[in-house]
Amino acid sequence: MLEYWNPLIERMPVDELEKMQEKKLKHLVNYVYQHSDFYKKRFDEAGVRPEDIQTLDDLKKLPFTYKSDLRDTYPTGMFCVPNEQLVRFHVSSGTTGKPTVVGYTKNDIDGWTTSLARAMTSIGVGRGDIIQIGYGYGLFTGGLGAHYGAEEIGATVLPTSSGNTERQIELIQDLNSSVIACTPSYFLFMNEVAEKANVSIDKDTNLRVGIFGAEPWSEEMRARIEQATGIKAYDIYGTSELSGPLFTECQYQDGIHIWADQFLIEVIDPKTGEQLKEGERGELVITTLFKEALPLIRYRIGDITVINKEPCKCGRTHPRIMRVLGRADDMLIVRGINVFPGQIESVLMTIPEVGEHFMIVVDRVNELDVMKVQIEMTDQAFSDKVNDIIDLEKKVASALKSVLNIAVKVELVESGTIPRSMGKAKRVTDNRNL
Ligand code: DLL
């Protein structure tokens, strides 16, 4: 049965939704102009005044904001409210530079929670479900974000956080968890640990839904997960700058619904900054329509996706984004050819002998880029015969070449050799920048 958290909003006719967006956008530009020196300066430099923004079409007159702006104004230079109005901070790990700090007012937390309550309801999760949250709790937004959404819909939360994998399996069994929320790579690892302990997620547990995100993953990986564990695997997307985890697919698993009353989305050509048409692949840009502490105007997240405004079979009228391929800066350029790690995953997951864990290693040898993919075989496919191994390496290399248009060296490694992840998986070792 189809359920909605707020049917009036979720099924609102598109023209009404757009009117609402227009009103909120006008309010937003005035608000940031008055409350943030950062935005005032940025608007002034671009020669835009709040009154220039009257329609949604005027959005393109506004200057972009970037992750580097958050870093340059570290920690709170872009905030529009004084610290005493904040109820929480989250801080990014800063693995690729200075960390970014996001502050939340009470209303910001409520808006975030509402977004997730709608999302979780749209995948048929609600009261009576036991949601085990295996995203990290703490400065990372995954744990607490999912937690608030799950409590809002009346589900029971089991806040395991990430790690302690044997105990996660025990609790799935002992407390009858019906939903698991964690990164897809961590769930694969959990399944591996369960199998070693002779526990079948499919037969020995009540798990029926997975809420997987925080990292790119492919349709082919979804097929593998669903087939191996008997659960329905849903994609969840969000970023810490926008709040944290925010949006999921609905039960039709056909794109991620972005709540248009809360966020305005565009897809642009990353080189020219021009808006692209619906259906064209480009860089996602989001404007927040409800946030008070850290509103973002035309924020260039850097994720590559496609917008789909077709009405969804579920009856929701809000636009969808199709599976996120990753950030533009996750893209590898190997001998001048663009390669997303997700493309490699898609190819590997169609080859039955290949297991779910892999590592892409890029080196520069004699001034030439060389890409190697290390993969583990599935236990069923494991063979001691050298010829079988060579044949499989050739098969995988040729499948990768036909999609990527570049020669890839394939190396089969022993099961368990590739590091497992309990959070975001690290799939690439690029030795060229060392
Ligand atoms: O990863 C928030 C989150 C937590 C989302 C739990 C979903 C579940 P950040 O650490 O700021 O926030 O990382 C955000 O991760 O820009 C994407 O590049 C990537 N990402 C997140 N979800 C997906 C997804 C959280 N479903 C960055 N598919 C984003 C592809 C994703 N990439």
Coordinates of C-alpha atoms and ligand atoms in Angstrom, one line a residue:
M1 CA 0.0 0.0 0.0
L2 CA 1.3 3.5 -0.8
E3 CA 1.7 5.7 2.2
Y4 CA 2.6 9.4 2.5
W5 CA 3.9 11.3 5.5
N6 CA 2.3 14.5 4.2
P7 CA 0.1 13.8 1.2
L8 CA -0.9 17.5 0.7
I9 CA 2.7 18.5 0.2
E10 CA 4.0 15.3 -1.4
R11 CA 1.3 15.2 -4.1
M12 CA 0.9 19.0 -4.5
P13 CA 0.4 20.0 -8.2
V14 CA 3.7 21.2 -9.7
D15 CA 2.5 24.7 -10.5
E16 CA 1.5 25.2 -6.8
L17 CA 4.8 23.8 -5.7
E18 CA 6.7 26.2 -8.0
K19 CA 4.7 29.1 -6.6
M20 CA 5.7 28.0 -3.1
Q21 CA 9.3 27.8 -4.2
E22 CA 9.2 31.2 -5.7
K23 CA 7.8 32.8 -2.5
K24 CA 10.4 31.0 -0.4
L25 CA 13.3 32.0 -2.8
K26 CA 12.3 35.7 -2.5
H27 CA 12.3 35.4 1.2
L28 CA 15.6 33.6 1.3
V29 CA 17.5 36.1 -0.8
N30 CA 16.4 38.9 1.5
Y31 CA 17.2 36.9 4.6
V32 CA 20.7 36.0 3.6
Y33 CA 21.4 39.5 2.3
Q34 CA 20.5 40.9 5.7
H35 CA 21.9 38.3 8.0
S36 CA 25.2 37.2 6.4
D37 CA 28.1 39.5 5.5
F38 CA 29.4 36.7 3.3
Y39 CA 26.3 36.6 1.1
K40 CA 25.9 40.4 1.1
K41 CA 29.4 40.7 -0.3
R42 CA 29.0 37.9 -2.7
F43 CA 25.7 39.4 -4.1
D44 CA 27.3 42.9 -4.3
E45 CA 30.3 41.6 -6.2
A46 CA 28.0 39.9 -8.6
G47 CA 25.9 43.0 -8.9
V48 CA 22.7 41.3 -7.8
R49 CA 20.2 42.8 -5.3
P50 CA 17.5 40.8 -3.5
E51 CA 14.8 42.6 -5.4
D52 CA 16.2 41.3 -8.7
I53 CA 15.0 37.9 -7.8
Q54 CA 11.3 37.7 -8.5
T55 CA 10.7 34.4 -10.3
L56 CA 12.4 30.9 -10.3
D57 CA 13.9 31.9 -13.6
D58 CA 15.9 34.6 -11.9
L59 CA 17.7 32.0 -9.9
K60 CA 20.4 31.9 -12.5
K61 CA 21.3 35.5 -11.7
L62 CA 22.5 34.4 -8.3
P63 CA 26.2 33.6 -7.8
F64 CA 27.2 30.0 -6.9
T65 CA 28.5 29.0 -3.5
Y66 CA 31.2 26.3 -3.0
K67 CA 32.6 24.0 -0.4
S68 CA 35.7 26.2 -0.5
D69 CA 33.5 29.1 0.8
L70 CA 32.7 27.0 3.8
R71 CA 36.4 26.2 4.3
D72 CA 37.5 29.8 3.7
T73 CA 35.0 31.1 6.3
Y74 CA 35.8 28.2 8.8
P75 CA 34.3 27.7 11.3
T76 CA 31.1 29.8 11.3
G77 CA 31.7 32.7 8.9
M78 CA 28.8 31.9 6.6
F79 CA 26.2 31.5 9.4
C80 CA 23.1 33.7 9.5
V81 CA 22.3 33.3 13.2
P82 CA 24.3 33.9 16.4
N83 CA 25.7 30.8 18.1
E84 CA 23.1 31.0 20.9
Q85 CA 20.4 30.1 18.4
L86 CA 22.1 26.9 17.4
V87 CA 21.1 23.6 18.9
R88 CA 23.7 21.5 17.2
F89 CA 26.9 21.4 15.1
H90 CA 28.1 18.7 12.8
V91 CA 31.7 18.7 11.4
S92 CA 33.0 17.0 8.3
S93 CA 36.0 14.7 8.7
G94 CA 38.2 17.1 6.6
T95 CA 40.0 14.2 5.0
T96 CA 40.5 16.2 1.8
G97 CA 41.1 19.6 3.3
K98 CA 40.0 21.8 6.1
P99 CA 36.8 20.4 7.8
T100 CA 33.5 22.1 7.2
V101 CA 31.2 23.0 10.1
V102 CA 27.4 23.0 9.8
G103 CA 25.2 24.6 12.5
Y104 CA 21.5 23.9 13.0
T105 CA 18.7 25.9 14.7
K106 CA 15.8 23.9 16.2
N107 CA 13.8 24.6 12.9
D108 CA 16.7 23.3 10.8
I109 CA 16.7 20.0 12.7
D110 CA 12.9 19.9 12.3
G111 CA 13.1 20.4 8.6
W112 CA 15.8 17.8 8.2
T113 CA 13.7 15.3 10.3
T114 CA 10.6 16.0 8.2
S115 CA 12.5 15.3 5.0
L116 CA 13.6 11.9 6.3
A117 CA 10.2 11.1 7.8
R118 CA 8.7 11.6 4.3
A119 CA 11.5 9.5 2.8
M120 CA 11.2 6.6 5.2
T121 CA 7.4 6.5 4.9
S122 CA 7.8 6.4 1.1
I123 CA 9.8 3.2 1.4
G124 CA 7.1 1.6 3.5
V125 CA 8.9 2.0 6.8
G126 CA 7.0 3.1 9.9
R127 CA 5.6 2.3 13.3
G128 CA 6.3 -1.4 14.2
D129 CA 9.6 -1.4 12.4
I130 CA 12.8 -1.8 14.3
I131 CA 15.5 0.3 12.6
Q132 CA 19.1 -0.6 13.3
I133 CA 21.2 2.5 12.6
G134 CA 24.7 1.4 11.6
Y135 CA 25.8 4.8 10.3
G136 CA 28.3 6.5 12.6
Y137 CA 26.9 8.7 15.4
G138 CA 28.8 11.8 16.3
L139 CA 30.2 14.5 14.1
F140 CA 29.2 12.6 11.0
T141 CA 25.5 13.3 10.1
G142 CA 24.5 9.8 9.2
G143 CA 23.7 8.3 12.6
L144 CA 21.8 11.2 14.2
G145 CA 20.1 12.2 11.0
A146 CA 18.6 8.7 10.4
H147 CA 17.9 8.5 14.2
Y148 CA 15.7 11.6 14.3
G149 CA 13.8 10.6 11.1
A150 CA 13.1 7.1 12.4
E151 CA 11.8 8.3 15.8
E152 CA 9.6 10.8 14.0
I153 CA 7.7 8.1 12.1
G154 CA 7.2 6.2 15.3
A155 CA 9.6 3.3 14.5
T156 CA 11.8 1.8 17.2
V157 CA 15.5 2.8 16.9
L158 CA 18.4 0.6 17.7
P159 CA 21.3 3.0 17.6
T160 CA 24.2 0.6 17.1
S161 CA 26.4 3.1 15.2
S162 CA 29.0 1.6 13.0
G163 CA 31.5 -1.1 14.0
N164 CA 31.4 -4.1 16.3
T165 CA 30.1 -6.2 13.5
E166 CA 29.5 -9.5 15.3
R167 CA 27.4 -7.7 17.8
Q168 CA 25.4 -6.0 15.0
I169 CA 24.5 -9.5 13.6
E170 CA 23.6 -10.7 17.1
L171 CA 21.3 -7.7 17.7
I172 CA 19.6 -8.1 14.3
Q173 CA 18.6 -11.5 15.4
D174 CA 17.9 -10.9 19.1
L175 CA 15.8 -7.7 18.7
N176 CA 14.3 -8.6 15.3
S177 CA 15.6 -5.6 13.5
S178 CA 13.4 -5.2 10.3
V179 CA 15.4 -2.3 8.8
I180 CA 19.1 -1.6 8.6
A181 CA 20.6 1.8 7.8
C182 CA 24.3 1.9 6.9
T183 CA 26.6 2.3 4.0
P184 CA 26.1 -0.4 1.3
S185 CA 29.8 -1.4 1.7
Y186 CA 29.3 -1.9 5.4
F187 CA 26.2 -4.0 4.8
L188 CA 28.2 -6.2 2.5
F189 CA 30.8 -6.7 5.2
M190 CA 28.0 -7.5 7.7
N191 CA 26.6 -10.1 5.4
E192 CA 30.1 -11.6 5.1
V193 CA 30.5 -11.8 8.8
A194 CA 27.0 -13.3 9.2
E195 CA 27.8 -16.0 6.6
K196 CA 31.0 -16.9 8.5
A197 CA 28.9 -17.3 11.6
N198 CA 26.4 -19.5 9.7
V199 CA 23.7 -16.9 9.9
S200 CA 21.7 -16.3 6.8
I201 CA 20.3 -12.7 6.7
D202 CA 17.6 -14.0 4.4
K203 CA 16.5 -17.1 6.4
D204 CA 17.6 -16.4 10.0
T205 CA 16.6 -12.7 10.5
N206 CA 13.6 -10.4 10.1
L207 CA 15.5 -7.8 8.0
R208 CA 13.4 -6.7 5.1
V209 CA 14.7 -3.2 4.2
G210 CA 18.1 -1.6 3.8
I211 CA 18.6 2.2 3.7
F212 CA 21.9 2.5 2.0
G213 CA 23.9 5.6 1.0
A214 CA 26.6 8.1 2.0
E215 CA 28.7 6.7 -0.9
P216 CA 28.1 5.9 -4.6
W217 CA 26.8 2.4 -5.4
S218 CA 25.4 0.9 -8.5
E219 CA 22.1 -0.8 -9.7
E220 CA 24.2 -4.0 -10.2
M221 CA 25.3 -3.8 -6.6
R222 CA 21.7 -3.4 -5.5
A223 CA 20.8 -6.5 -7.5
R224 CA 23.6 -8.4 -5.7
I225 CA 22.6 -7.3 -2.2
E226 CA 18.9 -8.0 -2.7
Q227 CA 19.6 -11.4 -4.2
A228 CA 22.1 -12.4 -1.5
T229 CA 20.1 -11.2 1.5
G230 CA 16.4 -11.2 0.4
I231 CA 15.9 -7.6 1.6
K232 CA 14.8 -4.5 -0.5
A233 CA 17.7 -2.2 -0.8
Y234 CA 16.9 1.6 -1.1
D235 CA 19.2 4.4 -2.0
I236 CA 19.5 7.4 0.4
Y237 CA 21.2 10.6 -0.5
G238 CA 22.3 13.7 1.3
T239 CA 25.3 15.8 2.3
S240 CA 26.4 17.3 5.5
E241 CA 26.3 20.8 4.1
L242 CA 22.6 20.4 3.3
S243 CA 21.9 18.8 6.7
G244 CA 22.9 15.1 6.3
P245 CA 21.0 12.2 4.9
L246 CA 17.8 13.7 3.5
F247 CA 16.2 11.9 0.5
T248 CA 15.5 8.4 -0.6
E249 CA 13.8 6.6 -3.5
C250 CA 10.2 5.5 -3.0
Q251 CA 9.0 1.9 -3.2
Y252 CA 9.4 2.0 -7.0
Q253 CA 13.1 2.4 -6.7
D254 CA 13.2 4.8 -9.7
G255 CA 15.1 7.9 -8.7
I256 CA 15.5 9.9 -5.4
H257 CA 12.7 12.3 -4.5
I258 CA 13.9 15.8 -3.7
W259 CA 11.4 17.7 -1.6
A260 CA 10.8 20.8 -3.7
D261 CA 9.2 22.8 -0.8
Q262 CA 12.5 22.5 1.0
F263 CA 15.1 22.5 -1.7
L264 CA 15.5 23.9 -5.2
I265 CA 17.6 21.8 -7.6
E266 CA 19.4 22.5 -10.8
V267 CA 21.8 20.5 -12.9
I268 CA 24.5 22.6 -14.6
D269 CA 27.4 22.1 -17.0
P270 CA 30.4 22.0 -14.6
K271 CA 32.6 23.9 -17.1
T272 CA 30.3 26.7 -18.1
G273 CA 28.0 26.9 -15.1
E274 CA 25.0 27.0 -17.5
Q275 CA 21.8 25.2 -16.4
L276 CA 21.2 22.0 -18.3
K277 CA 17.9 20.7 -19.5
E278 CA 16.0 18.0 -17.7
G279 CA 17.5 14.6 -18.6
E280 CA 21.0 15.9 -19.2
R281 CA 23.8 14.7 -17.0
G282 CA 25.7 17.4 -15.1
E283 CA 26.6 18.8 -11.7
L284 CA 23.9 19.0 -9.0
V285 CA 23.4 22.5 -7.5
I286 CA 21.0 22.9 -4.6
T287 CA 19.5 26.0 -2.9
T288 CA 18.0 25.4 0.6
L289 CA 14.6 26.9 1.1
F290 CA 14.1 26.3 4.8
K291 CA 17.4 26.5 6.5
E292 CA 18.1 29.3 9.0
A293 CA 21.6 28.9 10.4
L294 CA 23.4 28.0 7.2
P295 CA 21.2 28.6 4.1
L296 CA 23.0 27.7 0.9
I297 CA 22.4 29.5 -2.3
R298 CA 23.2 27.6 -5.5
Y299 CA 25.5 25.4 -3.7
R300 CA 27.8 23.4 -6.0
I301 CA 27.8 20.0 -4.3
G302 CA 29.8 18.6 -7.2
D303 CA 27.8 15.3 -7.5
I304 CA 27.0 14.2 -11.0
T305 CA 23.4 13.2 -11.7
V306 CA 20.4 13.8 -14.0
I307 CA 17.1 15.5 -13.0
N308 CA 13.8 13.7 -13.8
K309 CA 10.6 15.7 -13.4
E310 CA 8.2 13.1 -14.8
P311 CA 5.5 12.3 -12.3
C312 CA 6.4 9.2 -10.3
K313 CA 4.2 6.1 -10.2
C314 CA 3.9 6.7 -6.4
G315 CA 2.0 9.9 -7.0
R316 CA 4.6 12.2 -5.6
T317 CA 5.0 15.4 -7.8
H318 CA 8.5 16.4 -6.6
P319 CA 11.5 16.1 -8.9
R320 CA 13.8 13.2 -8.7
I321 CA 17.5 12.8 -9.2
M322 CA 18.8 9.6 -10.8
R323 CA 21.5 7.5 -9.1
V324 CA 24.4 9.8 -8.1
L325 CA 27.6 8.8 -9.9
G326 CA 29.8 10.5 -7.3
R327 CA 31.5 13.9 -7.1
A328 CA 33.2 15.4 -10.1
D329 CA 36.4 15.3 -8.0
D330 CA 36.0 11.5 -7.5
M331 CA 36.4 11.2 -11.2
L332 CA 39.8 9.7 -12.2
I333 CA 41.4 10.9 -15.4
V334 CA 43.5 8.1 -16.7
R335 CA 45.4 8.7 -19.9
G336 CA 43.0 11.5 -20.6
I337 CA 39.9 9.3 -20.2
N338 CA 37.3 10.1 -17.5
V339 CA 36.6 7.2 -15.2
F340 CA 34.1 7.1 -12.3
P341 CA 34.8 4.3 -9.8
G342 CA 31.0 3.6 -10.0
Q343 CA 31.4 2.6 -13.7
I344 CA 33.9 0.0 -12.7
E345 CA 31.7 -1.3 -10.0
S346 CA 28.8 -1.6 -12.5
V347 CA 30.9 -3.7 -14.8
L348 CA 32.4 -5.9 -12.0
M349 CA 29.0 -6.7 -10.5
T350 CA 27.7 -8.2 -13.7
I351 CA 30.4 -10.9 -13.7
P352 CA 29.2 -13.7 -11.4
E353 CA 32.6 -14.9 -10.4
V354 CA 33.7 -11.5 -9.1
G355 CA 33.0 -10.8 -5.4
E356 CA 31.8 -7.4 -4.0
H357 CA 35.1 -6.0 -2.8
F358 CA 37.5 -4.3 -5.2
M359 CA 40.2 -1.6 -5.2
I360 CA 41.3 0.6 -8.1
V361 CA 45.0 1.4 -8.1
V362 CA 46.4 4.1 -10.4
D363 CA 50.1 4.5 -10.9
R364 CA 52.3 6.5 -13.3
V365 CA 54.9 4.3 -14.9
N366 CA 57.4 5.8 -17.4
E367 CA 55.2 8.9 -17.6
L368 CA 52.1 6.8 -18.5
D369 CA 49.1 6.3 -16.3
V370 CA 48.4 2.6 -15.5
M371 CA 45.2 1.5 -13.9
K372 CA 44.9 -1.8 -12.1
V373 CA 41.8 -3.2 -10.5
Q374 CA 42.3 -5.7 -7.7
I375 CA 39.3 -8.0 -7.2
E376 CA 38.4 -10.9 -5.0
M377 CA 36.6 -13.9 -6.5
T378 CA 33.5 -15.2 -4.9
D379 CA 34.0 -18.4 -2.7
Q380 CA 32.0 -20.4 -5.2
A381 CA 34.1 -19.3 -8.1
F382 CA 37.4 -19.8 -6.3
S383 CA 39.8 -22.0 -8.1
D384 CA 43.3 -23.3 -7.6
K385 CA 43.8 -23.7 -11.3
V386 CA 46.2 -21.1 -12.7
N387 CA 44.4 -21.3 -16.1
D388 CA 41.0 -20.5 -14.6
I389 CA 42.4 -17.5 -12.8
I390 CA 44.1 -16.2 -16.0
D391 CA 40.9 -16.7 -17.9
L392 CA 38.9 -14.8 -15.4
E393 CA 41.4 -11.9 -15.3
K394 CA 41.2 -11.7 -19.1
K395 CA 37.4 -11.8 -19.0
V396 CA 37.1 -9.0 -16.5
A397 CA 39.8 -6.9 -18.3
S398 CA 37.9 -7.2 -21.6
A399 CA 34.6 -6.3 -20.0
L400 CA 36.2 -3.2 -18.4
K401 CA 37.9 -2.2 -21.6
S402 CA 34.7 -2.4 -23.6
V403 CA 32.9 0.1 -21.2
L404 CA 35.8 2.4 -20.2
N405 CA 37.7 2.4 -23.5
I406 CA 41.0 2.0 -21.7
A407 CA 43.2 -0.9 -20.9
V408 CA 42.9 -2.1 -17.3
K409 CA 45.1 -4.6 -15.6
V410 CA 43.1 -7.0 -13.5
E411 CA 44.6 -8.8 -10.5
L412 CA 42.7 -11.4 -8.6
V413 CA 43.6 -11.4 -5.0
E414 CA 42.8 -13.7 -2.1
S415 CA 39.5 -13.4 -0.4
G416 CA 39.6 -11.0 2.6
T417 CA 42.6 -9.1 1.2
I418 CA 40.8 -5.9 0.2
P419 CA 40.2 -3.7 3.3
R420 CA 36.5 -3.8 4.5
S421 CA 34.8 -0.6 5.4
M422 CA 32.4 0.2 8.2
G423 CA 31.6 3.7 6.8
K424 CA 32.4 5.1 3.4
A425 CA 34.4 2.6 1.4
K426 CA 37.7 3.7 0.0
R427 CA 37.8 2.2 -3.6
V428 CA 40.7 4.1 -5.1
T429 CA 44.4 4.3 -4.4
D430 CA 45.9 7.0 -6.7
N431 CA 49.6 6.8 -6.4
R432 CA 50.2 9.5 -9.0
N433 CA 49.8 12.4 -6.6
L434 CA 52.2 11.1 -4.0
Ligands
DLL1 O1 27.3 11.2 3.5 C1 25.3 12.2 4.4 C2 24.6 10.9 4.4 C3 24.6 10.0 5.5 C4 23.9 10.4 3.2 C5 24.0 8.8 5.4 C6 23.3 9.2 3.2 C7 23.3 8.4 4.3 P1 28.8 13.7 3.6 O2 29.7 13.0 4.5 O3 28.8 15.2 3.6 O4 27.3 13.4 4.0 O5 29.0 13.2 2.1 C8 28.2 13.6 1.1 O6 28.6 11.6 -0.2 O7 28.1 14.7 -1.9 C9 28.0 12.3 -2.3 O8 29.2 12.5 -3.1 C10 28.1 11.1 -1.4 N1 26.8 10.4 -1.3 C11 26.0 10.5 -0.2 N2 24.9 9.6 -0.5 C12 25.1 9.1 -1.7 C13 24.4 8.2 -2.5 C14 26.7 12.2 3.9 N3 23.2 7.6 -2.1 C15 28.6 13.0 -0.2 N4 24.9 7.9 -3.8 C16 27.7 13.4 -1.4 C17 26.1 8.4 -4.2 C18 26.4 9.6 -2.2 N5 26.8 9.3 -3.5

